[in-house]
């Protein structure tokens, strides 16, 4: 499959992003709505990506700097940019027909590389609907002592991991390339996320 690429989220992508988000979360009461989603993007547009597929959207990733052991409230829009040494993976959704091909893993690894290159020390996320079993093998450690906004539901779990620094000799330049042309999905089934492994 060669008609796939990861690129920065753009203004014309919002209808597709909102549709994917509603399909992933509306039934469980975790859907945020367009304005809240857009506020996460406004806070950090260079760490929000889409998976372009066959002329449409096959997925998206929203991430933004956020203090370690804190997270956005799903019921509120972001008030403004936050300075932090932690990069928070707020949401990652891949369309149903593209799951199990390692694409979410590739988007995640791209974000981790970007965060490392820009000097972030840690990454965090909130696992919902039991998805901590997906994140733990990828290096994210559960922090059950961290209280979460009620908007995530009773089973949500904060998780974080330390990012290894980029070696000085191979440090990435300030402008990190973010477009990956012609993605070829991995044949390794261990890289594919289970069908409901999205982050809220």
Tab-separated table of N, CA, C and O in Angstrom, residues 29-146:
chain	number	residue	atom	x	y	z
A	29	UNK	N	-18.946	8.027	25.506
A	29	UNK	CA	-19.077	9.311	26.193
A	29	UNK	C	-17.790	10.094	26.319
A	29	UNK	O	-17.695	11.021	27.123
A	30	UNK	N	-16.776	9.768	25.510
A	30	UNK	CA	-15.475	10.431	25.605
A	30	UNK	C	-15.222	11.421	24.473
A	30	UNK	O	-14.130	11.985	24.388
A	31	UNK	N	-16.198	11.644	23.612
A	31	UNK	CA	-15.998	12.581	22.502
A	31	UNK	C	-15.919	14.009	23.021
A	31	UNK	O	-16.727	14.430	23.847
A	32	UNK	N	-14.942	14.765	22.524
A	32	UNK	CA	-14.711	16.129	23.009
A	32	UNK	C	-15.464	17.199	22.234
A	32	UNK	O	-15.768	18.249	22.761
A	33	UNK	N	-15.671	16.968	20.958
A	33	UNK	CA	-16.263	18.010	20.131
A	33	UNK	C	-15.200	18.814	19.405
A	33	UNK	O	-14.030	18.867	19.802
A	34	UNK	N	-15.619	19.442	18.326
A	34	UNK	CA	-14.705	20.134	17.419
A	34	UNK	C	-13.881	21.224	18.097
A	34	UNK	O	-12.662	21.304	17.910
A	35	UNK	N	-14.507	22.094	18.888
A	35	UNK	CA	-13.773	23.237	19.439
A	35	UNK	C	-12.691	22.798	20.419
A	35	UNK	O	-11.589	23.342	20.423
A	36	UNK	N	-12.985	21.811	21.254
A	36	UNK	CA	-11.964	21.324	22.177
A	36	UNK	C	-10.805	20.693	21.411
A	36	UNK	O	-9.633	20.933	21.726
A	37	UNK	N	-11.115	19.903	20.391
A	37	UNK	CA	-10.062	19.297	19.585
A	37	UNK	C	-9.203	20.364	18.918
A	37	UNK	O	-7.969	20.283	18.922
A	38	UNK	N	-9.847	21.366	18.352
A	38	UNK	CA	-9.099	22.421	17.667
A	38	UNK	C	-8.219	23.199	18.636
A	38	UNK	O	-7.137	23.664	18.264
A	39	UNK	N	-8.661	23.322	19.869
A	39	UNK	CA	-7.855	24.049	20.852
A	39	UNK	C	-6.564	23.299	21.176
A	39	UNK	O	-5.535	23.922	21.454
A	40	UNK	N	-6.599	21.976	21.150
A	40	UNK	CA	-5.359	21.198	21.375
A	40	UNK	C	-4.380	21.458	20.224
A	40	UNK	O	-3.177	21.597	20.432
A	41	UNK	N	-4.912	21.515	19.023
A	41	UNK	CA	-4.074	21.787	17.851
A	41	UNK	C	-3.490	23.194	17.909
A	41	UNK	O	-2.300	23.391	17.624
A	42	UNK	N	-4.319	24.175	18.281
A	42	UNK	CA	-3.805	25.553	18.370
A	42	UNK	C	-2.676	25.666	19.385
A	42	UNK	O	-1.762	26.474	19.217
A	43	UNK	N	-2.723	24.858	20.426
A	43	UNK	CA	-1.688	24.909	21.459
A	43	UNK	C	-0.338	24.419	20.953
A	43	UNK	O	0.704	24.828	21.464
A	44	UNK	N	-0.341	23.536	19.931
A	44	UNK	CA	0.919	22.979	19.425
A	44	UNK	C	0.723	22.416	18.024
A	44	UNK	O	0.744	21.200	17.819
A	45	UNK	N	0.544	23.273	17.027
A	45	UNK	CA	0.250	22.779	15.676
A	45	UNK	C	1.345	21.941	15.045
A	45	UNK	O	1.071	21.138	14.154
A	46	UNK	N	2.583	22.072	15.524
A	46	UNK	CA	3.672	21.307	14.912
A	46	UNK	C	3.857	19.925	15.537
A	46	UNK	O	4.793	19.204	15.189
A	47	UNK	N	2.942	19.534	16.437
A	47	UNK	CA	2.983	18.168	16.973
A	47	UNK	C	1.629	17.475	16.803
A	47	UNK	O	1.297	16.551	17.556
A	48	UNK	N	0.867	17.911	15.812
A	48	UNK	CA	-0.420	17.299	15.494
A	48	UNK	C	-0.385	16.841	14.038
A	48	UNK	O	-0.095	17.639	13.141
A	49	UNK	N	-0.684	15.567	13.801
A	49	UNK	CA	-0.490	14.968	12.494
A	49	UNK	C	-1.731	14.221	12.018
A	49	UNK	O	-2.594	13.858	12.818
A	50	UNK	N	-1.802	14.006	10.715
A	50	UNK	CA	-2.849	13.159	10.150
A	50	UNK	C	-2.201	12.082	9.291
A	50	UNK	O	-1.087	12.249	8.780
A	51	UNK	N	-2.920	10.993	9.158
A	51	UNK	CA	-2.550	9.906	8.258
A	51	UNK	C	-3.425	10.052	7.027
A	51	UNK	O	-4.632	9.861	7.089
A	52	UNK	N	-2.810	10.453	5.933
A	52	UNK	CA	-3.550	10.659	4.678
A	52	UNK	C	-3.609	9.338	3.922
A	52	UNK	O	-2.593	8.660	3.757
A	53	UNK	N	-4.828	8.989	3.473
A	53	UNK	CA	-5.006	7.696	2.819
A	53	UNK	C	-6.027	7.825	1.699
A	53	UNK	O	-7.167	8.219	1.924
A	54	UNK	N	-5.592	7.510	0.482
A	54	UNK	CA	-6.484	7.471	-0.683
A	54	UNK	C	-7.313	8.737	-0.820
A	54	UNK	O	-8.513	8.698	-1.082
A	55	UNK	N	-6.683	9.884	-0.618
A	55	UNK	CA	-7.366	11.156	-0.780
A	55	UNK	C	-8.210	11.590	0.403
A	55	UNK	O	-8.827	12.649	0.379
A	56	UNK	N	-8.244	10.779	1.459
A	56	UNK	CA	-8.995	11.129	2.661
A	56	UNK	C	-8.127	10.939	3.889
A	56	UNK	O	-6.915	10.774	3.795
A	57	UNK	N	-8.754	10.965	5.065
A	57	UNK	CA	-8.016	10.793	6.306
A	57	UNK	C	-8.207	9.382	6.849
A	57	UNK	O	-9.332	8.913	6.991
A	58	UNK	N	-7.093	8.757	7.166
A	58	UNK	CA	-7.140	7.432	7.755
A	58	UNK	C	-6.786	7.438	9.226
A	58	UNK	O	-6.796	6.388	9.871
A	59	UNK	N	-6.487	8.614	9.778
A	59	UNK	CA	-6.166	8.701	11.193
A	59	UNK	C	-5.620	10.062	11.543
A	59	UNK	O	-5.385	10.902	10.674
A	60	UNK	N	-5.442	10.286	12.850
A	60	UNK	CA	-4.860	11.543	13.308
A	60	UNK	C	-4.200	11.333	14.656
A	60	UNK	O	-4.472	10.360	15.373
A	61	UNK	N	-3.318	12.269	14.999
A	61	UNK	CA	-2.633	12.282	16.284
A	61	UNK	C	-2.580	13.719	16.768
A	61	UNK	O	-2.145	14.606	16.024
A	62	UNK	N	-3.022	13.955	17.992
A	62	UNK	CA	-2.951	15.275	18.609
A	62	UNK	C	-2.044	15.188	19.830
A	62	UNK	O	-2.249	14.343	20.702
A	63	UNK	N	-1.042	16.041	19.902
A	63	UNK	CA	-0.132	16.068	21.045
A	63	UNK	C	0.238	17.504	21.344
A	63	UNK	O	0.266	18.353	20.439
A	64	UNK	N	0.529	17.787	22.595
A	64	UNK	CA	0.869	19.145	22.997
A	64	UNK	C	1.712	19.114	24.261
A	64	UNK	O	1.616	18.164	25.050
A	65	UNK	N	2.560	20.137	24.470
A	65	UNK	CA	3.306	20.201	25.727
A	65	UNK	C	2.331	20.348	26.894
A	65	UNK	O	1.365	21.105	26.811
A	66	UNK	N	2.578	19.599	27.961
A	66	UNK	CA	1.729	19.686	29.154
A	66	UNK	C	2.569	19.260	30.349
A	66	UNK	O	3.388	18.337	30.224
A	67	UNK	N	2.401	19.909	31.490
A	67	UNK	CA	3.217	19.525	32.654
A	67	UNK	C	3.053	18.045	32.991
A	67	UNK	O	1.953	17.497	32.924
A	68	UNK	N	4.154	17.411	33.357
A	68	UNK	CA	4.109	16.013	33.743
A	68	UNK	C	3.151	15.833	34.914
A	68	UNK	O	3.110	16.640	35.835
A	69	UNK	N	2.371	14.760	34.856
A	69	UNK	CA	1.363	14.388	35.850
A	69	UNK	C	0.130	15.282	35.820
A	69	UNK	O	-0.662	15.296	36.758
A	70	UNK	N	-0.042	16.010	34.735
A	70	UNK	CA	-1.272	16.749	34.473
A	70	UNK	C	-1.731	16.397	33.064
A	70	UNK	O	-0.954	15.892	32.261
A	71	UNK	N	-2.998	16.690	32.755
A	71	UNK	CA	-3.499	16.409	31.412
A	71	UNK	C	-4.677	17.316	31.105
A	71	UNK	O	-5.319	17.852	32.017
A	72	UNK	N	-4.980	17.521	29.840
A	72	UNK	CA	-6.144	18.331	29.477
A	72	UNK	C	-7.441	17.706	29.988
A	72	UNK	O	-7.552	16.485	30.113
A	73	UNK	N	-8.407	18.555	30.280
A	73	UNK	CA	-9.749	18.111	30.646
A	73	UNK	C	-10.552	17.983	29.355
A	73	UNK	O	-10.641	18.941	28.575
A	74	UNK	N	-11.136	16.813	29.107
A	74	UNK	CA	-11.877	16.603	27.863
A	74	UNK	C	-13.070	17.537	27.718
A	74	UNK	O	-13.533	17.780	26.607
A	75	UNK	N	-13.565	18.055	28.824
A	75	UNK	CA	-14.765	18.898	28.785
A	75	UNK	C	-14.438	20.365	28.576
A	75	UNK	O	-15.348	21.202	28.519
A	76	UNK	N	-13.162	20.703	28.451
A	76	UNK	CA	-12.755	22.102	28.315
A	76	UNK	C	-11.771	22.289	27.168
A	76	UNK	O	-10.923	21.432	26.929
A	77	UNK	N	-11.859	23.426	26.521
A	77	UNK	CA	-10.878	23.788	25.497
A	77	UNK	C	-9.617	24.300	26.178
A	77	UNK	O	-9.648	24.743	27.333
A	78	UNK	N	-8.499	24.212	25.474
A	78	UNK	CA	-7.247	24.753	25.993
A	78	UNK	C	-7.313	26.270	26.024
A	78	UNK	O	-7.751	26.908	25.058
A	79	UNK	N	-6.842	26.871	27.123
A	79	UNK	CA	-6.881	28.329	27.251
A	79	UNK	C	-5.735	28.983	26.500
A	79	UNK	O	-5.832	30.116	26.046
A	80	UNK	N	-4.638	28.274	26.360
A	80	UNK	CA	-3.480	28.848	25.680
A	80	UNK	C	-2.320	27.880	25.713
A	80	UNK	O	-2.422	26.784	26.264
A	81	UNK	N	-1.208	28.294	25.136
A	81	UNK	CA	-0.035	27.427	25.096
A	81	UNK	C	0.541	27.202	26.485
A	81	UNK	O	0.487	28.074	27.351
A	82	UNK	N	1.078	26.023	26.722
A	82	UNK	CA	1.673	25.655	28.004
A	82	UNK	C	3.137	25.336	27.774
A	82	UNK	O	3.483	24.606	26.852
A	83	UNK	N	3.993	25.872	28.623
A	83	UNK	CA	5.417	25.547	28.547
A	83	UNK	C	5.690	24.367	29.463
A	83	UNK	O	5.297	24.368	30.628
A	84	UNK	N	6.331	23.342	28.937
A	84	UNK	CA	6.609	22.151	29.727
A	84	UNK	C	7.730	21.363	29.076
A	84	UNK	O	8.018	21.532	27.889
A	85	UNK	N	8.357	20.490	29.848
A	85	UNK	CA	9.372	19.590	29.298
A	85	UNK	C	8.778	18.211	29.015
A	85	UNK	O	9.498	17.282	28.664
A	86	UNK	N	7.460	18.102	29.170
A	86	UNK	CA	6.744	16.864	28.892
A	86	UNK	C	5.852	17.045	27.665
A	86	UNK	O	5.149	18.052	27.544
A	87	UNK	N	5.882	16.064	26.757
A	87	UNK	CA	4.988	16.062	25.601
A	87	UNK	C	3.846	15.094	25.892
A	87	UNK	O	4.083	13.926	26.205
A	88	UNK	N	2.610	15.594	25.811
A	88	UNK	CA	1.445	14.772	26.139
A	88	UNK	C	0.759	14.315	24.859
A	88	UNK	O	0.306	15.139	24.056
A	89	UNK	N	0.698	13.005	24.671
A	89	UNK	CA	-0.055	12.429	23.552
A	89	UNK	C	-1.526	12.457	23.948
A	89	UNK	O	-1.974	11.640	24.754
A	90	UNK	N	-2.259	13.381	23.400
A	90	UNK	CA	-3.647	13.559	23.817
A	90	UNK	C	-4.591	12.578	23.133
A	90	UNK	O	-5.515	12.053	23.757
A	91	UNK	N	-4.375	12.325	21.870
A	91	UNK	CA	-5.320	11.467	21.148
A	91	UNK	C	-4.653	10.866	19.924
A	91	UNK	O	-3.917	11.547	19.204
A	92	UNK	N	-4.925	9.598	19.691
A	92	UNK	CA	-4.415	8.886	18.517
A	92	UNK	C	-5.501	7.936	18.029
A	92	UNK	O	-5.903	7.031	18.766
A	93	UNK	N	-5.997	8.169	16.820
A	93	UNK	CA	-7.061	7.342	16.253
A	93	UNK	C	-6.663	6.932	14.845
A	93	UNK	O	-6.190	7.766	14.056
A	94	UNK	N	-6.850	5.663	14.537
A	94	UNK	CA	-6.676	5.152	13.181
A	94	UNK	C	-8.012	4.567	12.739
A	94	UNK	O	-8.688	3.883	13.520
A	95	UNK	N	-8.412	4.850	11.504
A	95	UNK	CA	-9.688	4.357	10.981
A	95	UNK	C	-9.763	2.838	11.078
A	95	UNK	O	-8.757	2.135	10.951
A	96	UNK	N	-10.977	2.359	11.266
A	96	UNK	CA	-11.207	0.935	11.500
A	96	UNK	C	-10.577	0.043	10.437
A	96	UNK	O	-9.967	-0.985	10.745
A	97	UNK	N	-10.680	0.427	9.181
A	97	UNK	CA	-10.189	-0.440	8.103
A	97	UNK	C	-8.674	-0.408	7.937
A	97	UNK	O	-8.129	-1.166	7.134
A	98	UNK	N	-7.986	0.451	8.683
A	98	UNK	CA	-6.529	0.531	8.587
A	98	UNK	C	-5.830	0.026	9.839
A	98	UNK	O	-4.601	0.059	9.907
A	99	UNK	N	-6.578	-0.422	10.821
A	99	UNK	CA	-5.967	-0.857	12.068
A	99	UNK	C	-5.283	-2.215	11.903
A	99	UNK	O	-5.585	-2.971	11.006
A	100	UNK	N	-4.344	-2.481	12.801
A	100	UNK	CA	-3.627	-3.746	12.767
A	100	UNK	C	-2.495	-3.797	11.762
A	100	UNK	O	-1.968	-4.871	11.479
A	101	UNK	N	-2.100	-2.644	11.219
A	101	UNK	CA	-1.048	-2.603	10.202
A	101	UNK	C	0.201	-1.847	10.674
A	101	UNK	O	1.082	-1.554	9.882
A	102	UNK	N	0.247	-1.498	11.943
A	102	UNK	CA	1.415	-0.803	12.462
A	102	UNK	C	1.419	0.690	12.222
A	102	UNK	O	2.410	1.355	12.509
A	103	UNK	N	0.330	1.255	11.711
A	103	UNK	CA	0.316	2.674	11.366
A	103	UNK	C	0.266	3.569	12.603
A	103	UNK	O	0.927	4.608	12.655
A	104	UNK	N	-0.500	3.169	13.610
A	104	UNK	CA	-0.534	3.949	14.853
A	104	UNK	C	0.840	3.947	15.503
A	104	UNK	O	1.299	4.965	16.030
A	105	UNK	N	1.515	2.810	15.444
A	105	UNK	CA	2.869	2.702	15.993
A	105	UNK	C	3.813	3.660	15.278
A	105	UNK	O	4.641	4.321	15.902
A	106	UNK	N	3.709	3.747	13.978
A	106	UNK	CA	4.580	4.650	13.215
A	106	UNK	C	4.307	6.107	13.554
A	106	UNK	O	5.231	6.917	13.679
A	107	UNK	N	3.037	6.461	13.712
A	107	UNK	CA	2.706	7.836	14.090
A	107	UNK	C	3.258	8.149	15.481
A	107	UNK	O	3.813	9.225	15.716
A	108	UNK	N	3.113	7.205	16.397
A	108	UNK	CA	3.613	7.394	17.757
A	108	UNK	C	5.123	7.548	17.765
A	108	UNK	O	5.663	8.455	18.417
A	109	UNK	N	5.827	6.690	17.057
A	109	UNK	CA	7.289	6.773	17.034
A	109	UNK	C	7.755	8.087	16.394
A	109	UNK	O	8.754	8.675	16.807
A	110	UNK	N	7.026	8.551	15.384
A	110	UNK	CA	7.368	9.845	14.796
A	110	UNK	C	7.243	10.976	15.798
A	110	UNK	O	8.080	11.887	15.857
A	111	UNK	N	6.188	10.937	16.609
A	111	UNK	CA	6.015	11.957	17.650
A	111	UNK	C	7.126	11.859	18.685
A	111	UNK	O	7.685	12.883	19.111
A	112	UNK	N	7.464	10.655	19.093
A	112	UNK	CA	8.531	10.486	20.084
A	112	UNK	C	9.856	11.029	19.564
A	112	UNK	O	10.601	11.687	20.298
A	113	UNK	N	10.154	10.777	18.304
A	113	UNK	CA	11.400	11.294	17.720
A	113	UNK	C	11.383	12.817	17.672
A	113	UNK	O	12.396	13.470	17.952
A	114	UNK	N	10.243	13.390	17.313
A	114	UNK	CA	10.120	14.847	17.278
A	114	UNK	C	10.315	15.424	18.677
A	114	UNK	O	11.041	16.409	18.861
A	115	UNK	N	9.659	14.820	19.674
A	115	UNK	CA	9.788	15.309	21.047
A	115	UNK	C	11.227	15.221	21.542
A	115	UNK	O	11.757	16.156	22.161
A	116	UNK	N	11.887	14.103	21.252
A	116	UNK	CA	13.284	13.934	21.643
A	116	UNK	C	14.166	15.016	21.023
A	116	UNK	O	14.988	15.629	21.691
A	117	UNK	N	13.982	15.217	19.727
A	117	UNK	CA	14.813	16.178	19.003
A	117	UNK	C	14.622	17.593	19.521
A	117	UNK	O	15.533	18.417	19.438
A	118	UNK	N	13.456	17.887	20.076
A	118	UNK	CA	13.170	19.232	20.580
A	118	UNK	C	13.446	19.377	22.067
A	118	UNK	O	13.116	20.392	22.661
A	119	UNK	N	14.014	18.357	22.669
A	119	UNK	CA	14.465	18.474	24.045
A	119	UNK	C	13.453	18.112	25.112
A	119	UNK	O	13.711	18.346	26.307
A	120	UNK	N	12.327	17.514	24.735
A	120	UNK	CA	11.373	17.086	25.760
A	120	UNK	C	11.958	15.891	26.510
A	120	UNK	O	12.606	15.022	25.928
A	121	UNK	N	11.721	15.857	27.810
A	121	UNK	CA	12.325	14.824	28.649
A	121	UNK	C	11.429	13.611	28.855
A	121	UNK	O	11.922	12.514	29.122
A	122	UNK	N	10.131	13.835	28.795
A	122	UNK	CA	9.180	12.756	29.043
A	122	UNK	C	8.013	12.851	28.072
A	122	UNK	O	7.791	13.895	27.443
A	123	UNK	N	7.272	11.745	27.968
A	123	UNK	CA	6.010	11.735	27.242
A	123	UNK	C	4.959	11.091	28.122
A	123	UNK	O	5.252	10.195	28.913
A	124	UNK	N	3.726	11.565	27.971
A	124	UNK	CA	2.633	11.039	28.784
A	124	UNK	C	1.396	10.844	27.930
A	124	UNK	O	1.309	11.335	26.796
A	125	UNK	N	0.429	10.131	28.489
A	125	UNK	CA	-0.860	9.931	27.846
A	125	UNK	C	-1.849	9.463	28.908
A	125	UNK	O	-1.472	9.141	30.039
A	126	UNK	N	-3.126	9.449	28.541
A	126	UNK	CA	-4.153	8.874	29.397
A	126	UNK	C	-4.738	7.680	28.661
A	126	UNK	O	-5.282	7.809	27.565
A	127	UNK	N	-4.586	6.500	29.261
A	127	UNK	CA	-5.130	5.274	28.668
A	127	UNK	C	-6.600	5.145	29.068
A	127	UNK	O	-6.929	5.248	30.249
A	128	UNK	N	-7.466	4.954	28.092
A	128	UNK	CA	-8.893	4.803	28.358
A	128	UNK	C	-9.364	3.440	27.868
A	128	UNK	O	-8.722	2.806	27.041
A	129	UNK	N	-10.462	2.975	28.414
A	129	UNK	CA	-11.107	1.729	27.989
A	129	UNK	C	-10.149	0.538	27.997
A	129	UNK	O	-10.152	-0.306	27.116
A	130	UNK	N	-9.291	0.491	29.008
A	130	UNK	CA	-8.402	-0.657	29.154
A	130	UNK	C	-7.206	-0.671	28.234
A	130	UNK	O	-6.506	-1.692	28.149
A	131	UNK	N	-6.912	0.431	27.554
A	131	UNK	CA	-5.829	0.415	26.567
A	131	UNK	C	-4.436	0.457	27.178
A	131	UNK	O	-3.443	0.443	26.451
A	132	UNK	N	-4.326	0.464	28.514
A	132	UNK	CA	-2.992	0.421	29.119
A	132	UNK	C	-2.228	-0.836	28.711
A	132	UNK	O	-0.998	-0.849	28.694
A	133	UNK	N	-2.929	-1.901	28.351
A	133	UNK	CA	-2.245	-3.123	27.909
A	133	UNK	C	-1.528	-2.909	26.581
A	133	UNK	O	-0.610	-3.660	26.238
A	134	UNK	N	-1.930	-1.908	25.833
A	134	UNK	CA	-1.255	-1.558	24.581
A	134	UNK	C	-0.024	-0.708	24.860
A	134	UNK	O	1.038	-0.903	24.271
A	135	UNK	N	-0.170	0.246	25.775
A	135	UNK	CA	0.889	1.228	25.999
A	135	UNK	C	2.036	0.692	26.841
A	135	UNK	O	3.185	1.088	26.641
A	136	UNK	N	1.760	-0.192	27.789
A	136	UNK	CA	2.815	-0.686	28.675
A	136	UNK	C	3.979	-1.333	27.909
A	136	UNK	O	5.144	-1.035	28.197
A	137	UNK	N	3.737	-2.193	26.919
A	137	UNK	CA	4.860	-2.783	26.191
A	137	UNK	C	5.664	-1.765	25.371
A	137	UNK	O	6.788	-2.048	24.958
A	138	UNK	N	5.099	-0.591	25.146
A	138	UNK	CA	5.793	0.450	24.390
A	138	UNK	C	6.608	1.367	25.293
A	138	UNK	O	7.185	2.349	24.833
A	139	UNK	N	6.637	1.054	26.589
A	139	UNK	CA	7.492	1.805	27.504
A	139	UNK	C	6.772	2.771	28.424
A	139	UNK	O	7.415	3.433	29.255
A	140	UNK	N	5.453	2.866	28.327
A	140	UNK	CA	4.703	3.786	29.173
A	140	UNK	C	4.357	3.104	30.500
A	140	UNK	O	3.829	1.998	30.521
A	141	UNK	N	4.667	3.793	31.589
A	141	UNK	CA	4.468	3.235	32.927
A	141	UNK	C	3.197	3.806	33.545
A	141	UNK	O	2.979	5.021	33.540
A	142	UNK	N	2.358	2.933	34.084
A	142	UNK	CA	1.115	3.353	34.723
A	142	UNK	C	1.413	4.137	35.994
A	142	UNK	O	2.279	3.753	36.778
A	143	UNK	N	0.686	5.231	36.175
A	143	UNK	CA	0.799	6.031	37.396
A	143	UNK	C	-0.588	6.181	38.009
A	143	UNK	O	-1.233	7.225	37.902
A	144	UNK	N	-1.071	5.135	38.656
A	144	UNK	CA	-2.437	5.146	39.183
A	144	UNK	C	-2.670	6.173	40.276
A	144	UNK	O	-3.822	6.500	40.582
A	145	UNK	N	-1.586	6.698	40.867
A	145	UNK	CA	-1.753	7.700	41.916
A	145	UNK	C	-2.105	9.084	41.376
A	145	UNK	O	-2.473	9.981	42.137
A	146	UNK	N	-1.996	9.272	40.076
A	146	UNK	CA	-2.283	10.576	39.471
A	146	UNK	C	-3.786	10.716	39.251
A	146	UNK	O	-4.393	9.929	38.529
